Coordinates of C-alpha atoms in Angstrom, one line a residue:
X1 CA -2.9 -39.9 30.5
X2 CA -2.6 -37.4 28.4
X3 CA -5.8 -35.8 26.5
X4 CA -6.0 -37.0 22.7
X5 CA -8.8 -35.7 21.3
X6 CA -9.3 -39.5 19.0
X7 CA -9.1 -41.3 21.7
X8 CA -12.9 -41.4 23.0
X9 CA -12.3 -42.8 25.9
X10 CA -9.9 -39.9 27.3
X11 CA -11.6 -37.9 30.2
X12 CA -13.0 -35.0 29.0
X13 CA -11.4 -32.1 31.3
X14 CA -12.5 -28.7 32.6
X15 CA -9.7 -26.8 30.3
X16 CA -10.2 -29.3 27.6
X17 CA -13.6 -28.5 27.5
X18 CA -12.8 -24.4 27.9
X19 CA -10.9 -24.5 24.8
X20 CA -13.1 -26.5 22.4
X21 CA -16.2 -24.5 22.7
X22 CA -13.8 -20.9 22.9
X23 CA -13.0 -22.4 19.1
X24 CA -16.6 -22.9 18.3
X25 CA -17.5 -19.9 19.8
X26 CA -14.9 -18.0 17.7
X27 CA -16.1 -20.1 14.2
X28 CA -19.4 -19.5 15.6
X29 CA -18.8 -15.7 15.5
X30 CA -17.3 -15.4 12.0
X31 CA -20.3 -16.7 10.3
X32 CA -23.4 -14.9 12.2
X33 CA -20.6 -12.1 11.3
X34 CA -20.5 -13.3 7.7
X35 CA -24.4 -13.6 7.9
X36 CA -25.0 -10.3 9.5
X37 CA -23.0 -8.4 6.9
X38 CA -24.6 -10.4 3.8
X39 CA -28.2 -10.4 4.9
X40 CA -27.4 -5.3 5.8
X41 CA -26.1 -6.2 2.2
X42 CA -29.1 -7.0 1.2
X43 CA -30.6 -5.0 3.4
X44 CA -28.8 -1.7 2.1
X45 CA -29.5 -3.0 -1.6
X46 CA -33.4 -2.8 -1.2
X47 CA -33.2 0.6 -0.1
X48 CA -31.2 1.6 -2.5
X49 CA -33.1 0.1 -5.0
X50 CA -35.9 1.4 -2.9
X51 CA -34.5 4.9 -3.0
X52 CA -33.5 5.2 -6.6
X53 CA -37.4 4.7 -7.8
X54 CA -38.6 6.6 -5.8
X55 CA -36.2 9.9 -7.5
X56 CA -36.8 8.2 -10.0
X57 CA -40.8 8.5 -9.6
X58 CA -40.4 12.4 -8.6
X59 CA -37.4 14.1 -10.8
X60 CA -39.3 12.4 -14.2
X61 CA -41.6 14.6 -14.4
X62 CA -39.7 17.6 -13.1
X63 CA -37.2 16.9 -15.9
X64 CA -39.7 16.5 -18.7
X65 CA -40.7 20.0 -17.8
X66 CA -37.4 21.1 -17.8
X67 CA -36.4 19.5 -21.5
X68 CA -39.7 21.2 -22.3
X69 CA -38.4 25.1 -21.0
X70 CA -34.5 23.7 -22.5
X71 CA -36.3 23.6 -26.0
X72 CA -38.2 26.8 -25.7
X73 CA -35.1 28.0 -24.2
X74 CA -33.1 27.2 -27.9
X75 CA -36.0 28.1 -29.9
X76 CA -35.1 31.4 -28.2
X77 CA -32.0 32.0 -28.8
X78 CA -32.3 30.9 -32.3
X79 CA -34.6 33.4 -33.2
X80 CA -32.7 36.1 -31.3
X81 CA -29.8 35.0 -33.3
X82 CA -31.5 34.9 -36.9
X83 CA -33.4 38.9 -36.2
X84 CA -29.9 39.8 -35.4
X85 CA -28.6 38.5 -38.4
X86 CA -31.6 40.4 -40.3
X87 CA -31.2 43.6 -38.5
X88 CA -27.8 44.2 -40.1
X89 CA -28.2 43.8 -43.2
X90 CA -31.5 46.8 -43.1
X91 CA -28.8 48.5 -40.9
X92 CA -26.4 47.7 -43.9
X93 CA -28.8 48.6 -46.2
X94 CA -30.1 51.7 -44.5
X95 CA -26.5 52.5 -45.0
X96 CA -26.4 51.9 -48.6
X97 CA -30.3 54.4 -48.8
X98 CA -28.6 56.6 -47.1
X99 CA -25.1 57.1 -49.3
X100 CA -27.2 57.1 -52.2
X101 CA -29.5 59.5 -50.9
X102 CA -27.1 61.9 -49.7
X103 CA -25.5 61.9 -53.3
X104 CA -29.3 62.6 -55.1
X105 CA -29.7 65.5 -53.0
X106 CA -25.9 66.8 -53.7
X107 CA -26.3 66.2 -57.8
X108 CA -26.6 69.2 -59.3
X109 CA -30.3 69.5 -61.2

């Protein structure tokens, strides 16, 4: 007599049970692995969001202060550029005055 899975009156053998339990165990392992993987992903996402929030809370004040410092540095650079241009104009004007004074001093009276 053959072991027919569609026949309810067929006797169950130890080998048949082992085979069925083996298949069931494989399916169960796959489902559990998938569920554990999904659960791990959810936990990792939650941890990532928490870490991101905490980092934002820590670094936002620092970045805000650095923005203020950077604006101050940019203002000083611009002021330095304007001052250098003004200094060059004054030096050019002094050169012209020196030439005029030299001409006046050497001119016959």
